[in-house]
């Protein structure tokens, strides 16, 4: 089950256990049950601080609980936590065994202070790169607060549950039997959702902060690069971000960032944050900007108001709010979101195994999605508005070599249909003839580009009709002391490497502004 390299790594990690732990297994005679027994026996063989009890009788079989010695409750894994979730398993073992987690103390304090009965169930797939963050967050919460229970369920092993609960996107989280949320969530986001007074406390903390020399709004590659370049000038720098890493967190494979042969989005985002923290930058996560008030012409500070009511002040501001997936905006899209309408083929593709799906969009993202899905689903239909596919030739050639893919170009999606609960088809119009067509299917993946996150800036800085911030060659906006970088701007080619370069440029421009005006 685990190769020698993984066993060696796992043994090293288990050497960090500070107290004994128990693995309490509820097994069955299935292949997954046999594999689970083998996995658990391997773990036990690698540490004298881990014991195995196979007398468990949980309703979900096969599953196991990681518990402290003399206890019977803890994080439960139903199905095998391998693939992307192997790290989640290792962390749950370490945290239960007393190894301290790498989270801020105030986050741990907030977890411990939660009062109530919280019974979480999180459904994940082993190929989902968004799932580990949610799994690890809920595992941490269960380990540090006895009132919180967490069950991590691998959808492939419990397909009847997935079907009965109409789960068509992961991660999907239930709290006390009701849908709590879907998609990527950090532990801070989950705690904030449970703690109704957290926004008020966060606002007070923001209001109490001293002014920054450079305040960066947005924590993607552009914001991170700006923070590093600004901090290296020895000035006071802050980053207010809705989620550090931005859209990079939703990117599976990164193979074109110079000097990094291959990585994935979550790893890249974590590396960005680690480097920014290395320079002592004040990172304020889970902060969405609501309004920017530029500094008066006579001099003074700019202010950035946050949605939680807090306000930050700064001598200069760099806007790097990035972009988000564009919606197709047809009837049925919102109604069936996470009920057959999805945006991440890596995360949700396995849930459509053997089913019929469509991909809306013929650019690189859409064709890559179709190629990935073709290896999992029964059939993929690609619907592209333009007269020809816009993806790179190598991707188009690969797509056309696949036997279970159909491509419709010059086609306008008009509706995503459903039965009231889940998607059952897609309608499109042939733009050449006007003929209407309908395809019966179970899943639709939307891959049609990006929308800049700039709505809050209307009336403050110049925006294009597409919502992009107008910048010059040095990252200046039309407002003195306000700069912008990355996917939210008019700079062409929305790529990570370009965003990082533009962020560095904006930071240097902001510093030049400071030395000339203060």
XYZ file of C-alpha atoms in Angstrom:
518
model
C 0.000 0.000 0.000
C 2.782 2.449 0.945
C 6.079 2.261 -0.883
C 9.380 2.268 0.988
C 9.869 6.024 0.535
C 6.468 6.839 2.031
C 7.042 4.399 4.889
C 10.346 6.063 5.714
C 8.758 9.509 5.642
C 5.829 8.359 7.755
C 8.136 6.752 10.307
C 9.993 10.044 10.620
C 6.763 11.917 11.241
C 5.518 9.371 13.760
C 8.754 9.917 15.677
C 7.357 13.367 16.507
C 4.457 11.928 18.512
C 4.540 13.145 22.099
C 1.872 10.851 23.511
C 0.336 7.465 22.625
C -2.608 7.267 20.234
C -5.100 4.571 19.244
C -6.490 3.623 15.868
C -9.983 2.204 16.392
C -11.117 0.479 13.216
C -14.574 -0.553 11.998
C -13.744 -2.905 9.150
C -15.630 -5.070 6.667
C -14.763 -7.690 4.048
C -14.596 -5.288 1.126
C -11.420 -4.609 -0.838
C -11.298 -1.156 0.754
C -11.660 -2.754 4.176
C -8.693 -5.038 3.480
C -6.621 -2.127 2.237
C -7.545 -0.095 5.305
C -6.441 -2.912 7.625
C -3.136 -3.099 5.753
C -2.648 0.671 6.018
C -3.387 0.734 9.739
C -1.122 -2.227 10.454
C 1.666 -0.462 8.563
C 1.221 2.678 10.667
C 1.329 0.657 13.878
C 4.494 -1.130 12.757
C 6.286 2.196 12.356
C 5.796 3.535 15.902
C 5.569 2.090 19.394
C 3.288 5.019 20.322
C 0.484 3.788 18.023
C -1.838 0.860 18.770
C -4.633 -0.731 16.728
C -8.066 -1.791 17.976
C -10.221 -3.586 15.372
C -13.341 -3.962 17.548
C -14.972 -0.744 16.339
C -18.560 -0.967 15.133
C -19.308 2.329 13.468
C -22.177 2.452 10.969
C -19.706 3.471 8.267
C -17.500 0.568 7.320
C -14.660 0.600 6.612
C -13.580 3.515 8.784
C -11.284 4.296 11.679
C -10.912 6.836 14.456
C -7.658 8.418 15.560
C -8.014 8.805 19.324
C -5.841 9.677 22.272
C -4.931 6.872 24.671
C -7.867 5.869 26.904
C -10.286 7.764 24.637
C -12.687 6.497 21.966
C -13.470 9.672 20.020
C -11.464 11.745 17.576
C -11.235 12.348 13.858
C -12.852 9.534 11.840
C -11.765 8.639 8.318
C -14.368 6.685 6.333
C -12.629 5.214 3.323
C -8.920 5.428 2.591
C -7.230 8.814 3.181
C -4.641 8.441 0.442
C -3.848 10.565 -2.608
C -4.113 14.240 -1.729
C -5.462 13.249 1.708
C -2.408 11.319 2.881
C -1.032 14.559 4.334
C -4.338 15.053 6.171
C -3.942 11.610 7.711
C -0.374 12.339 8.830
C -1.359 15.677 10.383
C -4.303 14.109 12.220
C -1.947 11.491 13.673
C 0.554 14.142 14.750
C -1.981 16.553 16.250
C -3.764 13.794 18.160
C -0.357 12.663 19.425
C 0.415 16.091 20.852
C 2.529 17.615 18.078
C 1.592 21.325 17.859
C -0.134 22.541 14.689
C 1.302 25.398 12.650
C -1.561 27.830 13.212
C -1.744 31.099 15.092
C -2.502 30.833 18.803
C -5.546 33.089 18.475
C -7.012 30.611 15.960
C -6.545 27.742 18.413
C -8.065 29.846 21.176
C -11.071 30.598 18.969
C -11.516 26.877 18.213
C -11.386 25.963 21.886
C -13.892 28.699 22.746
C -16.587 27.443 20.364
C -19.580 26.324 22.394
C -22.242 23.985 21.087
C -22.640 20.580 19.500
C -20.933 20.500 16.100
C -21.168 17.249 14.141
C -19.286 17.708 10.839
C -19.257 15.370 7.848
C -16.938 16.311 4.995
C -17.081 14.470 1.674
C -13.890 14.496 -0.383
C -12.285 12.778 -3.361
C -8.686 11.618 -3.481
C -7.969 13.709 -6.584
C -9.373 16.947 -5.139
C -6.669 19.520 -4.416
C -9.138 21.800 -2.593
C -10.285 19.094 -0.172
C -7.200 18.791 2.089
C -7.541 22.337 3.449
C -11.104 21.650 4.550
C -10.329 18.166 5.855
C -7.352 19.435 7.848
C -9.291 22.394 9.224
C -12.157 20.241 10.490
C -9.730 17.617 11.810
C -7.863 20.275 13.765
C -11.110 21.573 15.218
C -12.214 18.107 16.350
C -8.855 17.409 17.968
C -8.754 20.662 19.936
C -12.420 20.943 20.929
C -14.220 17.875 22.328
C -17.595 19.379 21.377
C -16.676 19.114 17.711
C -16.931 15.801 15.843
C -15.524 15.329 12.349
C -15.976 12.465 9.902
C -13.962 12.568 6.676
C -15.720 10.547 3.965
C -14.077 9.403 0.739
C -16.885 9.618 -1.795
C -15.651 6.744 -3.941
C -15.981 4.305 -1.023
C -19.445 5.547 -0.030
C -21.124 6.189 -3.355
C -24.619 5.403 -2.083
C -24.301 8.233 0.449
C -23.014 10.529 -2.272
C -25.983 9.649 -4.479
C -28.577 9.818 -1.695
C -27.332 13.222 -0.542
C -27.010 14.445 -4.142
C -23.381 15.420 -3.677
C -21.970 16.541 -7.021
C -19.070 18.716 -5.873
C -16.341 18.331 -3.280
C -15.380 19.234 -0.691
C -18.953 19.229 0.602
C -19.479 19.821 4.312
C -22.532 18.983 6.398
C -23.044 20.282 9.948
C -25.536 18.422 12.122
C -27.052 16.875 9.000
C -27.495 20.116 7.042
C -25.336 21.573 4.267
C -22.746 23.878 5.837
C -20.673 24.788 2.793
C -18.843 23.577 -0.273
C -15.525 24.372 -1.874
C -12.267 25.431 -0.356
C -12.489 26.834 3.194
C -9.744 27.653 5.659
C -9.976 26.948 9.369
C -10.290 30.693 9.978
C -13.273 30.870 7.601
C -15.011 27.939 9.262
C -14.465 29.326 12.757
C -15.671 32.762 11.666
C -18.831 31.186 10.248
C -19.539 29.483 13.575
C -18.531 32.431 15.767
C -20.996 35.213 15.014
C -18.986 37.858 16.873
C -15.694 37.216 15.112
C -16.254 39.924 12.465
C -16.757 42.537 15.161
C -13.533 41.525 16.906
C -11.622 41.465 13.616
C -12.834 44.961 12.771
C -11.616 46.256 16.113
C -8.184 44.722 15.504
C -7.956 46.383 12.094
C -8.984 49.759 13.478
C -6.244 49.544 16.087
C -3.422 49.029 13.587
C -0.945 51.814 12.889
C -0.831 53.208 9.326
C 1.175 51.274 6.757
C 3.710 52.711 4.355
C 2.374 50.286 1.747
C -0.948 48.479 2.095
C -1.567 45.716 -0.438
C -5.153 44.650 -1.062
C -5.112 41.068 -2.356
C -2.761 38.174 -1.621
C -2.233 36.345 -4.911
C 1.092 36.208 -6.787
C 0.948 39.946 -7.553
C 0.192 40.878 -3.953
C 2.820 38.515 -2.570
C 5.521 39.827 -4.897
C 4.573 43.401 -4.036
C 4.805 42.592 -0.335
C 8.266 41.032 -0.636
C 9.667 43.865 -2.740
C 8.188 46.541 -0.497
C 9.243 44.856 2.764
C 12.818 44.547 1.547
C 12.936 48.357 1.502
C 12.627 48.330 5.289
C 9.202 49.962 5.399
C 5.946 48.979 7.128
C 3.939 46.694 4.836
C 0.544 45.053 5.243
C -1.465 42.642 3.103
C -5.243 42.432 3.447
C -6.459 39.376 1.544
C -9.687 37.466 1.267
C -7.603 34.292 1.059
C -3.852 34.321 0.645
C -2.773 32.824 -2.657
C -5.961 33.869 -4.398
C -6.993 31.927 -7.461
C -3.674 30.048 -7.440
C -5.218 27.896 -4.705
C -7.631 26.519 -7.309
C -4.938 25.656 -9.860
C -3.920 22.024 -10.038
C -0.704 21.916 -12.041
C 1.800 24.758 -12.452
C 4.482 23.853 -14.978
C 5.407 27.229 -16.491
C 6.692 29.298 -13.565
C 10.316 29.916 -14.401
C 12.832 27.930 -12.275
C 10.053 25.754 -10.797
C 9.757 22.661 -12.984
C 6.441 21.520 -11.556
C 4.260 22.260 -8.536
C 0.581 22.648 -7.687
C -1.467 25.643 -6.654
C -1.848 25.001 -2.916
C 1.894 24.333 -2.530
C 2.739 27.430 -4.549
C 0.333 29.559 -2.480
C 1.821 28.227 0.768
C 5.310 29.082 -0.481
C 4.168 32.607 -1.356
C 2.779 33.125 2.129
C 5.870 31.671 3.808
C 8.160 34.073 1.948
C 5.957 37.072 2.713
C 5.865 36.164 6.416
C 9.657 35.747 6.345
C 9.918 39.480 5.768
C 7.679 40.359 8.698
C 4.745 41.568 6.619
C 1.465 41.970 8.523
C -0.868 39.494 6.769
C -4.567 40.051 7.451
C -6.508 37.118 6.014
C -10.261 36.766 5.432
C -10.516 40.473 4.686
C -12.637 41.651 1.752
C -12.285 45.317 0.795
C -15.511 47.312 0.513
C -14.244 50.799 -0.332
C -11.057 52.753 -0.859
C -10.791 56.428 0.078
C -7.703 57.946 -1.566
C -5.497 60.325 0.370
C -6.523 63.994 0.098
C -4.688 66.048 -2.524
C -3.303 68.158 0.302
C -1.596 65.106 1.756
C -2.444 62.492 4.370
C -3.398 58.853 4.382
C -5.499 56.679 2.129
C -8.089 54.499 3.834
C -9.352 51.060 2.907
C -12.647 50.070 4.476
C -13.350 46.362 4.915
C -16.683 44.579 4.746
C -16.476 43.703 8.440
C -16.464 47.415 9.307
C -12.749 47.752 9.995
C -10.587 50.417 8.365
C -6.882 50.373 7.480
C -4.787 53.450 6.722
C -1.718 53.726 4.502
C 0.537 56.198 2.723
C 0.261 54.141 -0.489
C -2.058 51.364 -1.648
C -1.425 48.562 -4.140
C -4.548 46.890 -5.541
C -3.980 43.246 -6.469
C -7.439 41.763 -6.007
C -7.118 39.303 -8.894
C -10.014 37.694 -10.729
C -12.555 34.901 -10.373
C -14.141 32.342 -12.678
C -16.626 33.877 -15.095
C -20.194 32.597 -14.947
C -21.954 31.678 -18.175
C -25.071 33.500 -16.866
C -27.781 31.306 -18.353
C -30.898 29.884 -16.703
C -30.062 26.916 -14.514
C -26.444 27.798 -13.733
C -27.032 29.169 -10.250
C -29.947 26.849 -9.517
C -27.794 23.766 -10.143
C -24.434 24.985 -8.859
C -22.849 22.029 -7.019
C -25.785 19.942 -8.234
C -24.221 19.168 -11.584
C -22.790 22.593 -12.433
C -19.109 22.695 -11.464
C -16.011 24.792 -12.078
C -13.151 22.481 -11.048
C -12.712 19.303 -13.094
C -9.832 18.102 -10.898
C -11.951 18.321 -7.758
C -15.342 17.229 -9.002
C -14.547 15.122 -12.077
C -14.377 11.817 -10.165
C -17.956 12.351 -8.954
C -19.118 12.051 -12.577
C -17.419 8.736 -13.285
C -19.280 6.901 -16.046
C -21.645 9.831 -16.634
C -22.159 12.264 -19.508
C -20.759 15.747 -19.101
C -20.218 18.990 -20.989
C -17.480 21.606 -20.838
C -18.407 25.178 -21.741
C -15.337 26.909 -23.149
C -12.759 26.102 -25.810
C -9.713 27.900 -24.444
C -6.790 26.166 -22.755
C -8.672 25.716 -19.471
C -11.723 24.255 -21.175
C -9.810 21.845 -23.396
C -7.564 20.721 -20.522
C -10.726 20.073 -18.507
C -12.273 18.067 -21.339
C -9.123 15.961 -21.742
C -9.019 15.240 -17.989
C -12.706 14.370 -17.845
C -12.525 12.095 -20.883
C -10.475 9.626 -18.877
C -13.149 9.435 -16.171
C -16.609 10.037 -17.605
C -18.628 8.257 -20.277
C -18.691 11.186 -22.700
C -17.636 14.842 -22.894
C -19.270 17.484 -25.065
C -17.296 20.696 -25.586
C -19.357 23.807 -26.353
C -17.432 26.823 -27.712
C -19.026 30.146 -28.635
C -16.391 31.084 -31.236
C -16.078 29.547 -34.686
C -13.047 27.521 -33.635
C -11.371 26.291 -30.467
C -8.999 28.843 -28.932
C -6.756 26.408 -27.075
C -3.161 25.656 -28.009
C -2.811 23.324 -31.009
C -1.182 20.563 -28.976
C -4.219 20.466 -26.659
C -6.698 20.524 -29.536
C -4.859 17.649 -31.253
C -4.962 15.619 -28.055
C -8.666 16.347 -27.586
C -9.562 15.286 -31.119
C -7.723 11.990 -30.632
C -10.088 10.968 -27.839
C -12.970 8.681 -28.834
C -15.497 9.898 -26.256
C -15.409 13.642 -26.982
C -17.718 15.695 -29.201
C -16.968 19.333 -30.047
C -19.550 21.973 -31.010
C -18.099 25.310 -32.140
C -20.044 28.455 -33.028
C -22.457 27.305 -30.323
C -24.125 29.526 -27.730
C -25.163 27.926 -24.457
C -28.734 28.995 -23.701
C -29.770 26.951 -20.653
C -28.644 24.317 -18.167
C -31.635 22.134 -17.432
C -32.478 19.978 -14.447
C -35.198 17.993 -12.749
C -35.468 20.344 -9.786
C -32.714 18.576 -7.883
C -29.825 17.885 -10.271
C -28.685 18.724 -13.790
C -30.159 16.635 -16.591
C -29.071 18.473 -19.729
C -27.755 21.512 -21.573
C -29.266 23.533 -24.408
C -27.353 25.487 -27.036
C -28.024 27.438 -30.227
C -26.117 26.934 -33.458
C -25.005 30.503 -34.158
C -24.745 29.856 -37.903
C -28.225 28.413 -38.450
C -30.114 29.511 -35.345
C -31.135 25.893 -34.695
C -31.724 24.946 -31.055
C -30.240 21.742 -29.638
C -30.519 19.904 -26.315
C -28.125 17.294 -24.918
C -29.042 14.985 -22.063
C -26.233 14.740 -19.494
C -25.466 14.845 -15.784
C -22.690 17.423 -15.382
C -21.611 20.785 -16.787
C -18.154 22.282 -16.202
C -17.881 26.036 -16.845
C -14.467 27.165 -18.135
C -14.921 30.535 -19.880
C -12.348 32.855 -18.410
C -12.089 35.388 -15.620
C -13.804 38.455 -14.160
C -11.680 41.025 -12.247
C -12.557 41.528 -8.568
C -12.946 45.287 -8.815
C -16.619 46.046 -8.187
C -15.768 47.947 -4.998
C -13.525 50.335 -6.955
C -16.167 51.835 -9.222
C -16.004 55.612 -9.001
C -12.601 55.538 -7.320
C -10.053 54.536 -9.978
C -10.425 54.313 -13.736
C -11.772 50.953 -14.927
C -12.298 49.573 -18.409
C -15.717 48.387 -19.573
C -14.564 44.909 -18.543
C -13.817 46.075 -14.990
C -10.027 45.994 -15.306
C -8.037 48.686 -13.473
C -6.325 50.992 -15.951
C -2.589 51.152 -15.201
C 0.435 52.589 -16.948
C 3.762 50.872 -17.566
C 4.790 51.413 -13.922
C 1.580 50.229 -12.290
C 0.195 53.717 -11.572
C -3.568 54.174 -11.546
C -5.122 57.582 -12.215
C -5.119 58.248 -8.446
C -1.812 59.446 -6.916
C -0.461 56.973 -4.367
C -2.692 54.144 -5.585
C -1.099 51.400 -7.705
C -2.387 48.113 -9.133
C -0.991 44.821 -10.381
C -1.996 41.392 -11.599
C -5.126 39.912 -13.127
C -7.333 42.803 -11.984
C -5.520 45.237 -14.307
C -5.312 45.990 -18.028
C -1.944 44.223 -18.326
C -2.416 41.472 -20.952
C -1.874 37.742 -20.487
C -3.200 36.635 -17.128
C -0.333 34.410 -16.004
C 1.246 33.820 -12.593
C 4.706 34.888 -13.704
C 3.337 38.094 -15.215
C 1.303 38.898 -12.112
C 4.374 38.411 -9.910
C 6.446 40.714 -12.092
C 3.735 43.369 -12.106
C 3.456 43.132 -8.319
C 7.185 43.739 -7.944
C 6.936 46.683 -10.331
C 4.020 48.213 -8.401
C 5.954 47.918 -5.127
C 8.969 49.685 -6.597
C 6.696 52.415 -7.947
C 5.038 52.791 -4.549
C 8.431 53.109 -2.866
C 9.505 55.700 -5.453
C 6.316 57.627 -4.663
C 7.083 57.490 -0.934
C 10.623 58.812 -1.199
C 9.457 61.654 -3.431
C 6.445 62.742 -1.375
C 7.210 62.002 2.277
